[in-house]
Coordinates of C-alpha atoms in Angstrom, one line a residue:
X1 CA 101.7 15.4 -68.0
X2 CA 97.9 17.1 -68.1
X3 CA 97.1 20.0 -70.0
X4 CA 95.4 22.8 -68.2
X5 CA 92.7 25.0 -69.9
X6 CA 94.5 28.8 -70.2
X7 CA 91.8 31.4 -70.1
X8 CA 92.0 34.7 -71.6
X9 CA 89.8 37.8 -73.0
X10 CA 91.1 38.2 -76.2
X11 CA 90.2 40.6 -79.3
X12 CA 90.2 37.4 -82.0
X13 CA 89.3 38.9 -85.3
X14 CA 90.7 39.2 -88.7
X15 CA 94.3 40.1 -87.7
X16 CA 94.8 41.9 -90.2
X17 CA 92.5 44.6 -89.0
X18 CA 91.8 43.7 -85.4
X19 CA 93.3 44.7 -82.1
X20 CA 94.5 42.1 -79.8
X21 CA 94.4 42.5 -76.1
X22 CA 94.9 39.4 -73.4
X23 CA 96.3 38.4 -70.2
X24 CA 96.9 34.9 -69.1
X25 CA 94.7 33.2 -66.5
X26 CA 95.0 29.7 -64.6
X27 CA 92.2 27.9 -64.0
X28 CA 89.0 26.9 -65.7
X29 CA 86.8 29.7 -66.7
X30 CA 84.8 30.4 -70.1
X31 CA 86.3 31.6 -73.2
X32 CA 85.1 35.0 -74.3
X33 CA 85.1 36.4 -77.7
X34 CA 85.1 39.9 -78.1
X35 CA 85.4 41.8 -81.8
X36 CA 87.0 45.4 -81.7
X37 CA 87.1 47.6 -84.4
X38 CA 89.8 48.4 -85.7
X39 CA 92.1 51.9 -85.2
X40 CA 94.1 51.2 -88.2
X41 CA 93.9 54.4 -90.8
X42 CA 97.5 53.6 -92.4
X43 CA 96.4 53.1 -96.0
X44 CA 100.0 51.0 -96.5
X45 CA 99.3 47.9 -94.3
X46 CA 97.1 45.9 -96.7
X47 CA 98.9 43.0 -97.9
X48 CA 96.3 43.0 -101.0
X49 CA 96.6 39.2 -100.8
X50 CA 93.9 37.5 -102.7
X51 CA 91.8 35.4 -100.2
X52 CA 93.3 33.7 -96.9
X53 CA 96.8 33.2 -98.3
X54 CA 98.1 35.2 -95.3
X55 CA 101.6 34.6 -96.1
X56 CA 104.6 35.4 -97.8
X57 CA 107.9 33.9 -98.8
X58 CA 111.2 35.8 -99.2
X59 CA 113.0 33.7 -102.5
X60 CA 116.4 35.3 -101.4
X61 CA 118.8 35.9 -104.7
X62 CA 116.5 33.9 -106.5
X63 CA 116.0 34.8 -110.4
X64 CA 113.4 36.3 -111.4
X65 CA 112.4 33.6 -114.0
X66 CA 112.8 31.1 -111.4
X67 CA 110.3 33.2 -109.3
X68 CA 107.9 32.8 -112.1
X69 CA 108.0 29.2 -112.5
X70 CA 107.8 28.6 -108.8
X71 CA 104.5 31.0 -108.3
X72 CA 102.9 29.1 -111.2
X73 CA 104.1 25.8 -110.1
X74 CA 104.5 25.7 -106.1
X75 CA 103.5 28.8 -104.2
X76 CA 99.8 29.4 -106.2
X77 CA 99.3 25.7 -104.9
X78 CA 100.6 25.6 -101.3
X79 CA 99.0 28.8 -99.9
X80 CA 101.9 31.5 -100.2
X81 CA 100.2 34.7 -101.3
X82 CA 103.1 36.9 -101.9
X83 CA 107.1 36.3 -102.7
X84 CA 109.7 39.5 -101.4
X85 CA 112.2 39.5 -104.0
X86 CA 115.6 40.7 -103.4
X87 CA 116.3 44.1 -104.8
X88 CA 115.8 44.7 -108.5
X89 CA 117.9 47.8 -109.2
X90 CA 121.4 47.7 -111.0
X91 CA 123.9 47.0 -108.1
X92 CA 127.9 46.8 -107.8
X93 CA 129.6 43.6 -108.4
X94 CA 132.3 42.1 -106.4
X95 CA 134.8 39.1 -107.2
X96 CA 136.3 37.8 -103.8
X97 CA 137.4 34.2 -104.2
X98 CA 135.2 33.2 -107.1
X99 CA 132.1 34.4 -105.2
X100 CA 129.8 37.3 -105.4
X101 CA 128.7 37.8 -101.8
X102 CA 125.0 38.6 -101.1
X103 CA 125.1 42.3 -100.2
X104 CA 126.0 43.7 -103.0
X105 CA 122.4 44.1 -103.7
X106 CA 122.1 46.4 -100.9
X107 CA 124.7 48.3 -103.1
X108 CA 122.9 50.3 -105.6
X109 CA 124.6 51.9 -108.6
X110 CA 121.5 53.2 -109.7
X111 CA 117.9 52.4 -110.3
X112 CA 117.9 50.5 -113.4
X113 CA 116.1 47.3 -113.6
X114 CA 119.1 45.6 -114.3
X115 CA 120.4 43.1 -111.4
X116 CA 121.9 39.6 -110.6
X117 CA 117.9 37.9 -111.3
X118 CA 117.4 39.4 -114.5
X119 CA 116.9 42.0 -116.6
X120 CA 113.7 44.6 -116.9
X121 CA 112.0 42.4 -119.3
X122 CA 112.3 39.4 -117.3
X123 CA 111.5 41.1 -113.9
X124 CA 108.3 42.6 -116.1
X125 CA 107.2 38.5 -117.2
X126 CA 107.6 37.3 -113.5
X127 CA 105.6 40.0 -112.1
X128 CA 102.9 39.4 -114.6
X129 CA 103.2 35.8 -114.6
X130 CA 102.9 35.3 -110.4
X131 CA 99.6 38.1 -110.5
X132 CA 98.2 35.8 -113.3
X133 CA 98.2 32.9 -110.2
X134 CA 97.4 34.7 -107.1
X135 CA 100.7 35.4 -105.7
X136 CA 101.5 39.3 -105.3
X137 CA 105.1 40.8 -105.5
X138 CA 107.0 42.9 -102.8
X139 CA 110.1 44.2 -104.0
X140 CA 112.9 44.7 -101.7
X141 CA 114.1 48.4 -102.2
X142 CA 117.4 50.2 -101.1
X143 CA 116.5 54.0 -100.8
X144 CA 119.2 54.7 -98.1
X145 CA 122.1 54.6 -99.3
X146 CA 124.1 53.6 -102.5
X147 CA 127.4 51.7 -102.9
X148 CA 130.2 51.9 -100.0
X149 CA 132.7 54.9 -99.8
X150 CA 136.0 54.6 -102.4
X151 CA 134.8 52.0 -104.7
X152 CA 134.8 52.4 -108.3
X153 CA 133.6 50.7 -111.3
X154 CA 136.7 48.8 -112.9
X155 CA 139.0 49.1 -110.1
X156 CA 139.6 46.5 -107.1
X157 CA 137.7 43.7 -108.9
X158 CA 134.6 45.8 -108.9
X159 CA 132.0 46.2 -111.6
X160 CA 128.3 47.1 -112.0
X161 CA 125.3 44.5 -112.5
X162 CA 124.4 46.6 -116.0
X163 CA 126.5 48.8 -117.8
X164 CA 126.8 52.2 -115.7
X165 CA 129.9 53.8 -114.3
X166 CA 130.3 54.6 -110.5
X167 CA 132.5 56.7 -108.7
X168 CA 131.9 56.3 -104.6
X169 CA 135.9 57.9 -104.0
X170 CA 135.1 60.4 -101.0
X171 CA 133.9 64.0 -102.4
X172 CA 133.3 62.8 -106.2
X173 CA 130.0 60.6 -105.2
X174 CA 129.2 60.3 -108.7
X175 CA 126.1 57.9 -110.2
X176 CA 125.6 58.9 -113.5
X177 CA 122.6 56.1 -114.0
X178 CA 120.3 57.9 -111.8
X179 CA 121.9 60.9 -111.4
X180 CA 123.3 61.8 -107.9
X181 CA 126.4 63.8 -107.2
X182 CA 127.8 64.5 -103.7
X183 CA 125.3 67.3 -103.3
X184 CA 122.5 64.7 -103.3
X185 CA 124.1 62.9 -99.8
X186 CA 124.0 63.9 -96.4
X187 CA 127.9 64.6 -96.0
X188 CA 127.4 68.2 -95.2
X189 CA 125.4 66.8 -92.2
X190 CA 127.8 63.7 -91.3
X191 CA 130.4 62.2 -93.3
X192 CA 131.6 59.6 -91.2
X193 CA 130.4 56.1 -90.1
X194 CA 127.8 55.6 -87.5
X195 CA 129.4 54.8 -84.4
X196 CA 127.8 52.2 -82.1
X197 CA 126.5 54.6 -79.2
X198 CA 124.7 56.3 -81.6
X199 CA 122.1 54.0 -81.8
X200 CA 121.5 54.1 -77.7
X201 CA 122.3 58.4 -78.1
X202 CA 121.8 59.8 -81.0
X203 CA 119.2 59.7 -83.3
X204 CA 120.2 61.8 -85.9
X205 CA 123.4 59.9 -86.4
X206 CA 121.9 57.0 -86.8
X207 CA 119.9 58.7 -90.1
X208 CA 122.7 60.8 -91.1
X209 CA 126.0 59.3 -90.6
X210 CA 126.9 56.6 -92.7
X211 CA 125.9 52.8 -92.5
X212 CA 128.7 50.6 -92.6
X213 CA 130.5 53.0 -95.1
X214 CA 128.0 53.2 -97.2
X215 CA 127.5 57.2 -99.1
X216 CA 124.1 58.0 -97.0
X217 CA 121.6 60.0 -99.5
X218 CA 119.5 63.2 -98.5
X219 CA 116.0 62.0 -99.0
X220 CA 115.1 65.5 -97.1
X221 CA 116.2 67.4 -100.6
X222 CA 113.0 66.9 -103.2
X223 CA 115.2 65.8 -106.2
X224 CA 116.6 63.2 -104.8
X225 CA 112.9 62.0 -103.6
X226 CA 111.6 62.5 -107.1
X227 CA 114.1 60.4 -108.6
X228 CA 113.0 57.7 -106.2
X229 CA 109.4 58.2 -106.4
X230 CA 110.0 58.0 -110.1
X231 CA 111.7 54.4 -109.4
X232 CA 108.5 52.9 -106.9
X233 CA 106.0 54.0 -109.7
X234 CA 107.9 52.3 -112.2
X235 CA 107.5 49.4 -110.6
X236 CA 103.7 50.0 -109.5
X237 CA 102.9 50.2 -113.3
X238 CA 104.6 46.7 -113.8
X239 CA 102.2 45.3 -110.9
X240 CA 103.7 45.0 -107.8
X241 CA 102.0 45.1 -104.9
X242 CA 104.2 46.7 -102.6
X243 CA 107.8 47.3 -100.7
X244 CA 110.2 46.1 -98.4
X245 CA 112.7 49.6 -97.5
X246 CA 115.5 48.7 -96.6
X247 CA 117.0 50.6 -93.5
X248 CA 114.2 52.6 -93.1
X249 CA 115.5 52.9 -89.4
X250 CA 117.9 55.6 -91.1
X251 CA 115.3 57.6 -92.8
X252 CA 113.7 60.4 -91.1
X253 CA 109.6 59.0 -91.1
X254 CA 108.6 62.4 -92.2
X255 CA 111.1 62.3 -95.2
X256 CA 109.6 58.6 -96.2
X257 CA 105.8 59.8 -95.6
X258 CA 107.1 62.1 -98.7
X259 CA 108.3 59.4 -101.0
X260 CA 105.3 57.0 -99.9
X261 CA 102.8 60.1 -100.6
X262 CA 104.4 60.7 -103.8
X263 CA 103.3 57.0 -105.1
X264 CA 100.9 56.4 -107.7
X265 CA 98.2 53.9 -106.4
X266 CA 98.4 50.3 -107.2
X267 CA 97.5 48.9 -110.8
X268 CA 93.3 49.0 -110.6
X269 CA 93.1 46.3 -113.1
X270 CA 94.8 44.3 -110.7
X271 CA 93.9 45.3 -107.2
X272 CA 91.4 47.3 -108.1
X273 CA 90.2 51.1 -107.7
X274 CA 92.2 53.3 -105.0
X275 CA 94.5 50.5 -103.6
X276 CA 97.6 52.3 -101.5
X277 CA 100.8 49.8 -102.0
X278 CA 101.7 47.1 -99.2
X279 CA 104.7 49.1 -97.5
X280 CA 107.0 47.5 -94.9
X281 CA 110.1 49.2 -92.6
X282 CA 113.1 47.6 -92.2
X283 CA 113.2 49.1 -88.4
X284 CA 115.5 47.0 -85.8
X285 CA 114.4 48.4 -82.3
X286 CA 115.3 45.4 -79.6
X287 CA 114.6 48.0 -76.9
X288 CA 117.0 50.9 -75.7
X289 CA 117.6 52.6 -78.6
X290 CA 117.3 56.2 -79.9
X291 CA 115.2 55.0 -83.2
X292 CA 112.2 53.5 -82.5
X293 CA 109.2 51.4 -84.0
X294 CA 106.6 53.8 -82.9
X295 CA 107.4 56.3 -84.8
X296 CA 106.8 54.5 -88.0
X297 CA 103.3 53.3 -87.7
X298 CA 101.5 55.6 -89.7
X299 CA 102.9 54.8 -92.9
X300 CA 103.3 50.9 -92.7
X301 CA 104.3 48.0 -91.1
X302 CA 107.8 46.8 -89.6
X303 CA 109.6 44.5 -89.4
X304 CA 109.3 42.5 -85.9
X305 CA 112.7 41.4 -85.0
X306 CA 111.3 40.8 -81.7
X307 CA 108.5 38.0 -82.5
X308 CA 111.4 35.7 -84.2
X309 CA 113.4 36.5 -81.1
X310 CA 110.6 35.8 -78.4
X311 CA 109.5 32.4 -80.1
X312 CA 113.7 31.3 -80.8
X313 CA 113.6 31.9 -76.7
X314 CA 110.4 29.3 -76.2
X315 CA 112.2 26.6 -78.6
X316 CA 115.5 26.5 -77.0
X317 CA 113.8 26.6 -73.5
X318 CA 115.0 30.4 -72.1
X319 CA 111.3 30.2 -71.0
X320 CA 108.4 28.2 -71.8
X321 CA 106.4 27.7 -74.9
X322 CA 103.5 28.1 -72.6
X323 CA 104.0 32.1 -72.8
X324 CA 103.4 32.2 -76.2
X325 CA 99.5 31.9 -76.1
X326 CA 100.1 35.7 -75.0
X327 CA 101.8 36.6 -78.1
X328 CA 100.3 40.0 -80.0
X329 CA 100.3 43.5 -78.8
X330 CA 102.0 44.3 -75.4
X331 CA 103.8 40.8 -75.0
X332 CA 107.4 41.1 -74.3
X333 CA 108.9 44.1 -76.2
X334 CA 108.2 45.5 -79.1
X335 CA 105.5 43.6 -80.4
X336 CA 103.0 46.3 -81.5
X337 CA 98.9 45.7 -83.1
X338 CA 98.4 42.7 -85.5
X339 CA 97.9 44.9 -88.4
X340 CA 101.3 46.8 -87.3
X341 CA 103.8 44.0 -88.1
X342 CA 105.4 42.1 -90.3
X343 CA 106.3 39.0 -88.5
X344 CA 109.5 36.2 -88.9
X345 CA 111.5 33.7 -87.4
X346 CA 114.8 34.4 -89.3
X347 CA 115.7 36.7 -92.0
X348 CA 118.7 37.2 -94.8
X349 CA 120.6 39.4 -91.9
X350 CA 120.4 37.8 -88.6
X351 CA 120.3 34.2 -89.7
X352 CA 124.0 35.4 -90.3
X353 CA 125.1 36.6 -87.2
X354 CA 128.2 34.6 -85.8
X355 CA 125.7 33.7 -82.6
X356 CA 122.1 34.2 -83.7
X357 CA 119.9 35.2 -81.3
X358 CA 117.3 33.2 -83.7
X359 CA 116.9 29.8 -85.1
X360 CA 117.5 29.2 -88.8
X361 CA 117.5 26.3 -91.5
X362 CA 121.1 25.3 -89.7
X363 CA 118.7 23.9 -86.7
X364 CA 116.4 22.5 -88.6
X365 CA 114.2 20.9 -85.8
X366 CA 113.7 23.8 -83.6
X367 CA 113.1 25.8 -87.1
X368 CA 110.3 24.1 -87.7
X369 CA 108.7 23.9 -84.7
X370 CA 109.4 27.9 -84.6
X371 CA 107.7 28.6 -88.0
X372 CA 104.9 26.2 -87.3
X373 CA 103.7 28.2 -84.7
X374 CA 104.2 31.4 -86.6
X375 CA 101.8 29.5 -88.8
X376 CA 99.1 28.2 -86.4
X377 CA 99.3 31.6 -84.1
X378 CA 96.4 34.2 -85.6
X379 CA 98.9 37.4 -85.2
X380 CA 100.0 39.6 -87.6
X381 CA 101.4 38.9 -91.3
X382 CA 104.5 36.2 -91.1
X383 CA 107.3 35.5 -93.7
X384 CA 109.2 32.5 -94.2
X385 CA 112.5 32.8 -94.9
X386 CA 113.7 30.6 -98.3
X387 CA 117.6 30.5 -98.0
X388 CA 120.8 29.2 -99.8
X389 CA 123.4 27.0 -97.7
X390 CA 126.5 29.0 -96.7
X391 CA 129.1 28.3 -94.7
X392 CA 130.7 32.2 -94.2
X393 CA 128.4 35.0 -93.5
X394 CA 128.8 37.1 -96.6
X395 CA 128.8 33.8 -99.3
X396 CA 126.6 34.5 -101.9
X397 CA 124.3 32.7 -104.1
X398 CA 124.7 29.5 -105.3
X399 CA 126.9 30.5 -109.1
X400 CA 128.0 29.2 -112.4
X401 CA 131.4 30.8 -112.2
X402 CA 133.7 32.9 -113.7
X403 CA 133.0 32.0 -117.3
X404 CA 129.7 33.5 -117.2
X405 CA 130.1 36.3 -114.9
X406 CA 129.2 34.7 -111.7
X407 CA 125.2 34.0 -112.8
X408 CA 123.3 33.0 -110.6
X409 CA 122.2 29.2 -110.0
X410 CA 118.7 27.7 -110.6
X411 CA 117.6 25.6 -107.8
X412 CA 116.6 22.2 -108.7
X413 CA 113.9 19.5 -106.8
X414 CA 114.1 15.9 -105.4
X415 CA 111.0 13.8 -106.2
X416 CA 109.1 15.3 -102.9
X417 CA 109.4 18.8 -104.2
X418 CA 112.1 19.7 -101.9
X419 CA 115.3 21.6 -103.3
X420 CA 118.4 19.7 -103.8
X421 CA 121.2 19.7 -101.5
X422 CA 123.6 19.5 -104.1
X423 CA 122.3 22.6 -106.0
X424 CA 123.0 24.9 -103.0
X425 CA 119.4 25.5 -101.8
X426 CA 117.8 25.3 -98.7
X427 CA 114.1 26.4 -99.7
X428 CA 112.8 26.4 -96.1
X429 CA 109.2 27.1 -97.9
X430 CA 109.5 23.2 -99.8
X431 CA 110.1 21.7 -96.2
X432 CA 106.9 19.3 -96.2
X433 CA 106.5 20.2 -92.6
X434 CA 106.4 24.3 -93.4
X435 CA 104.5 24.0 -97.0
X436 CA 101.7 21.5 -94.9
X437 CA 101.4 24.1 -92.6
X438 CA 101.1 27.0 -95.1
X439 CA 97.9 25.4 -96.4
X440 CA 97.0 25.1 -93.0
X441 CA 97.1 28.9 -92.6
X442 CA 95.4 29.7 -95.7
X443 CA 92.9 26.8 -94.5
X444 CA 91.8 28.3 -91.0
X445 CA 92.1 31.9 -92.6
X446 CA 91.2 34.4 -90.1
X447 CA 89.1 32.0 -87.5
X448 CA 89.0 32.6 -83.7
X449 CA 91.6 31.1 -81.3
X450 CA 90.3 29.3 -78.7
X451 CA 90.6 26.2 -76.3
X452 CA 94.4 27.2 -75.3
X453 CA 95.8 24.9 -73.3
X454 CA 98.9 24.5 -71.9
X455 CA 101.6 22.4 -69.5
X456 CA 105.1 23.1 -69.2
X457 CA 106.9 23.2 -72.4
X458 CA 103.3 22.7 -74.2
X459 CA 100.9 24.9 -76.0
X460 CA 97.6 23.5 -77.5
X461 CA 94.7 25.4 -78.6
X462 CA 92.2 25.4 -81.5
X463 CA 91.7 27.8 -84.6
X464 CA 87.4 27.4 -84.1
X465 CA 85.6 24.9 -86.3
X466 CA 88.8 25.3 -89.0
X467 CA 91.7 23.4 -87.5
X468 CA 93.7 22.7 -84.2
X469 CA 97.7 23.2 -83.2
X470 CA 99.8 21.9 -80.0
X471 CA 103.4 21.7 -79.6
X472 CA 105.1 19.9 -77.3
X473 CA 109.2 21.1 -76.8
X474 CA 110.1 18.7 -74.0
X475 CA 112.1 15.8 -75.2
X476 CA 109.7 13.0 -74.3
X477 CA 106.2 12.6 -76.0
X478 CA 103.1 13.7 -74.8
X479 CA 99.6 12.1 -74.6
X480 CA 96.6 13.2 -73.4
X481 CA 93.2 12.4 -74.0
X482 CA 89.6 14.5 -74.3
X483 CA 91.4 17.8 -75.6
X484 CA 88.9 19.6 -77.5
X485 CA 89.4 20.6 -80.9
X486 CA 86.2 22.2 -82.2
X487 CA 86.4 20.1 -84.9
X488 CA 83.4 17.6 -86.2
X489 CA 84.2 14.3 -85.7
X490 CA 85.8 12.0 -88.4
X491 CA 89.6 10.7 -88.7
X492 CA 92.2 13.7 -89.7
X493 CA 95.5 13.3 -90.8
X494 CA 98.1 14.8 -88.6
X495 CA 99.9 17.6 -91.0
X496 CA 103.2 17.1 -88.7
X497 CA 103.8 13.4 -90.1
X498 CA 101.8 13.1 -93.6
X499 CA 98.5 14.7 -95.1
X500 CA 95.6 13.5 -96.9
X501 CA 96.0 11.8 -100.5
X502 CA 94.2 9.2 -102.2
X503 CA 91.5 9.0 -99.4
X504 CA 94.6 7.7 -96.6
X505 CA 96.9 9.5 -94.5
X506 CA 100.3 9.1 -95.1
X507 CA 101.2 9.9 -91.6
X508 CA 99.5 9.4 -88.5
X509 CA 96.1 10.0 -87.9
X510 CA 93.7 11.6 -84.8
X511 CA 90.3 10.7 -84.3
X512 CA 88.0 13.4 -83.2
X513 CA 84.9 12.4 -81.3
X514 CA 80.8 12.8 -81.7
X515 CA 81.7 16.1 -78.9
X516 CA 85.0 17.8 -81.0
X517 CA 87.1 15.8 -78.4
X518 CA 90.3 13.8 -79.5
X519 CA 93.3 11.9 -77.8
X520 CA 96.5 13.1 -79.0
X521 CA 99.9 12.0 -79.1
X522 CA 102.8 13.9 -79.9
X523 CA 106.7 13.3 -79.9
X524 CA 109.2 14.8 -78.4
X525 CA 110.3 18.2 -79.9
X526 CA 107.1 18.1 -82.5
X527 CA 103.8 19.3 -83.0
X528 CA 100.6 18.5 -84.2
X529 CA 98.4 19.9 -86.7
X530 CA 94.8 19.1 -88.3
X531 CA 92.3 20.9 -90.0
X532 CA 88.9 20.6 -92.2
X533 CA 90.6 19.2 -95.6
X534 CA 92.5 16.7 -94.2
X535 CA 89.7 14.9 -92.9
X536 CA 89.2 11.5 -93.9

């Protein structure tokens, strides 16, 4: 199989503030360069990520001294530059066969720090802690809704995270630990589920009407905005960095420009003078529906469903991994400006769908593949996913049992640094393969794309003078010699088998000649990486 040179005109910046704009060619032509300035005026898209550590992790249900220990002691050291923790607010409790499953996070009872991971305190030390290493905090926040309809604190094996009462029976509403009563949710408007051709029809529904059953507040009425403007700030002072909202898709964009306006700027001793917190949507728009992306791109990012769906597509062969050197703006749908999205292979919701329409941890080899392009590609701002093992889609947290209220689990680590099976764990971000190509990221930072070649089921092309990527998803391996890599010459070790220690590679090696030329060799469903510190 030969590689041919693919030739584009491409906008190759920094991508957090550059537009990109290219079309696929055949044929061999040269490779221009082009810088753009950028037309991004949303002050909430800056990850305020200290250097090139262009990436975050999402430590799903992990505690929040665990979180500590693991920015001090892993992520400050493998190029992660920010951890979304799951939400911090006090949540309901439920006991269904001596589990706690996952979502009651999304339940709020109110907005005290006081949640599954820890208390205020704690949450307080990890923040502290991670900002003292480099790694910034994004807290996952649930401003839509709170607990589902006709649950109540002591009844039905129901409880609250902290100590406050709830009453969610259908026209009490009643949250005494923010306050709300019913006249701070948007029955008058819709008290009723949303209904599934709403979100094709109806708009309004789909930011009215309830979400699964869950009481839908009024962010349109200023008290109950204050009360959560009050909550983000408290959380600014401690020194996050920014936000995850959750179902933002059914919030009005004009009622969240409020809330976001309403924000105190981020901690100046910290992030210096003037800083706007990092804000990302939860939006799901997979085309045809009533809600979309656009019309939350002046006060954030989103969430890009659509990149983790597009790339799952290329592994698994529903077209070829070729396409993907057109991945940015404009390619396929709903992939908007680099500095518009917050990109992912998986997350805590769809890796649970009974058939995902993504690749998760559960197919491991295709996973990786997946997030080590994610990795290598120079387009917006990716997450890895870090997940526990379940085996039903609403199994929570790995948990110390009855006796102690369901706590959650720490994760504990094999010799290689990877989580232990037996502890529950997954810990996608451990995977050598991933971590390796995390440093990788941070490594090539924002250099240039360039040299893309491809063949069928392959992709190949060169961060310039930093590092070079090709992937091969056909079963067989693939050789080919003379690819150019930009790099200088000298012996690198392959980041898809080994890295660099002691002076020797502890995988295989590719030598790059006197004219940034190099034969490679790559397995069958693999890739290859190399780059400037893992030269021998």
């Amino acid at each position: 199989m030969t590689l041919t040179r693919s030739v584009a005109t491409r906008v190759v910046a920094d991508p957090k503030r550059r537009s990109a704009n290219k079309w696929g060619m055949k044929g061999i032509v040269l490779f221009l360069f082009l810088l753009a300035p950028s037309s991004d005026a949303d002050p909430y898209d800056d990850t305020h990520n200290i250097g090139s550590r262009d990436l975050m992790v999402h430590l799903f249900e992990w505690k929040w001294n665990d979180i500590a220990q693991e920015c001090e002691n892993f992520l400050s050291k493998n190029g992660y530059g920010a951890v979304q923790i799951s939400p911090p607010n006090e949540h309901i409790m439920i006991n269904e066969n001596n589990d706690v499953p996952w979502f009651v996070r999304y339940q709020p009872v109110s907005y005290q720090l006081n949640s599954r991971s820890g208390n205020e305190t704690e949450l307080q030390d990890m923040i502290r802690r991670c900002n003292a290493v480099g790694v910034r905090i994004i807290v996952d926040v649930v401003l839509n809704h709170m607990v589902g309809v006709n649950q109540k604190a002591g009844q039905d094996k129901r409880w609250s995270s902290g100590a406050s009462h709830f009453d969610a029976a259908q026209g009490v509403e009643y949250f005494p630990g923010v306050p709300f009563n019913k006249s701070d949710f948007n029955d008058p408007l819709c008290n009723h589920d949303i209904e599934g051709p709403d979100y094709q029809h109806n708009a309004a529904h789909v930011k009215e009407c309830r979400l699964v059953g869950l009481l839908d507040l009024n962010q349109g009425k200023p008290e109950v905005r204050e009360k959560m403007i009050k909550y983000l700030n408290n959380l600014i002072e401690f020194g996050v960095a920014g936000f995850r909202f959750d179902a933002s898709k059914h919030m009005w964009p004009d009622h969240l420009k409020l809330i976001l306006d309403g924000m105190n700027n981020l901690r100046s001793d910290i992030f210096g003078e003037n800083q706007r917190p990092f804000v990302v949507h939860e939006v799901i728009d997979r085309g045809g529906e009533a809600v979309k992306v656009d019309q939350y791109l002046e006060i954030g990012r989103y969430t890009n469903f659509n990149f983790g769906a597009a790339v799952a597509s290329a592994i698994r062969k529903e077209f070829d991994v070729a396409e993907l050197r057109n991945m940015g703006d404009g390619f396929r749908y709903g992939n908007k400006e680099s500095f518009n999205v917050l990109n992912f292979i998986d997350n805590h919701d769809n890796q649970r769908d009974e058939y995902p329409y993504v690749v998760t941890y559960k197919n491991q080899g295709q996973y990786v593949q997946a997030v080590a392009y994610m990795l290598a590609w120079n387009y917006g701002y990716p997450r890895i996913m870090s997940s526990f093992n379940f085996s039903n889609s609403i199994q929570g947290p790995p948990n110390n049992g009855p006796e102690v209220r369901f706590s959650i689990k720490s994760p504990q680590f094999e010799a290689d640094d990877t989580c232990k099976t037996s502890s529950g764990w997954v810990c996608e971000h451990r995977w050598p393969q991933i971590r390796r190509m995390a440093k990788f990221r941070e490594e090539v930072g924002s250099a240039t794309i360039s040299e893309i070649r491809t063949g069928p089921h392959m992709l190949a092309f060169a961060r310039s003078g930093r590092g070079f990527f090709a992937l091969n998803n056909n079963p067989g391996e693939f050789i080919e010699q003379n690819v150019m890599t930009t790099l200088p010459p000298g012996l690198y070790c392959d980041l898809s088998s080994g890295l660099k220690a002691q002076g020797v590679c502890t995988g295989k090696f590719i030598n790059v000649t006197s004219n940034g030329s190099a034969d490679i060799y790559i397995p069958g469903h693999n890739f290859l990486a190399i780059s400037l510190s893992n030269r021998l």
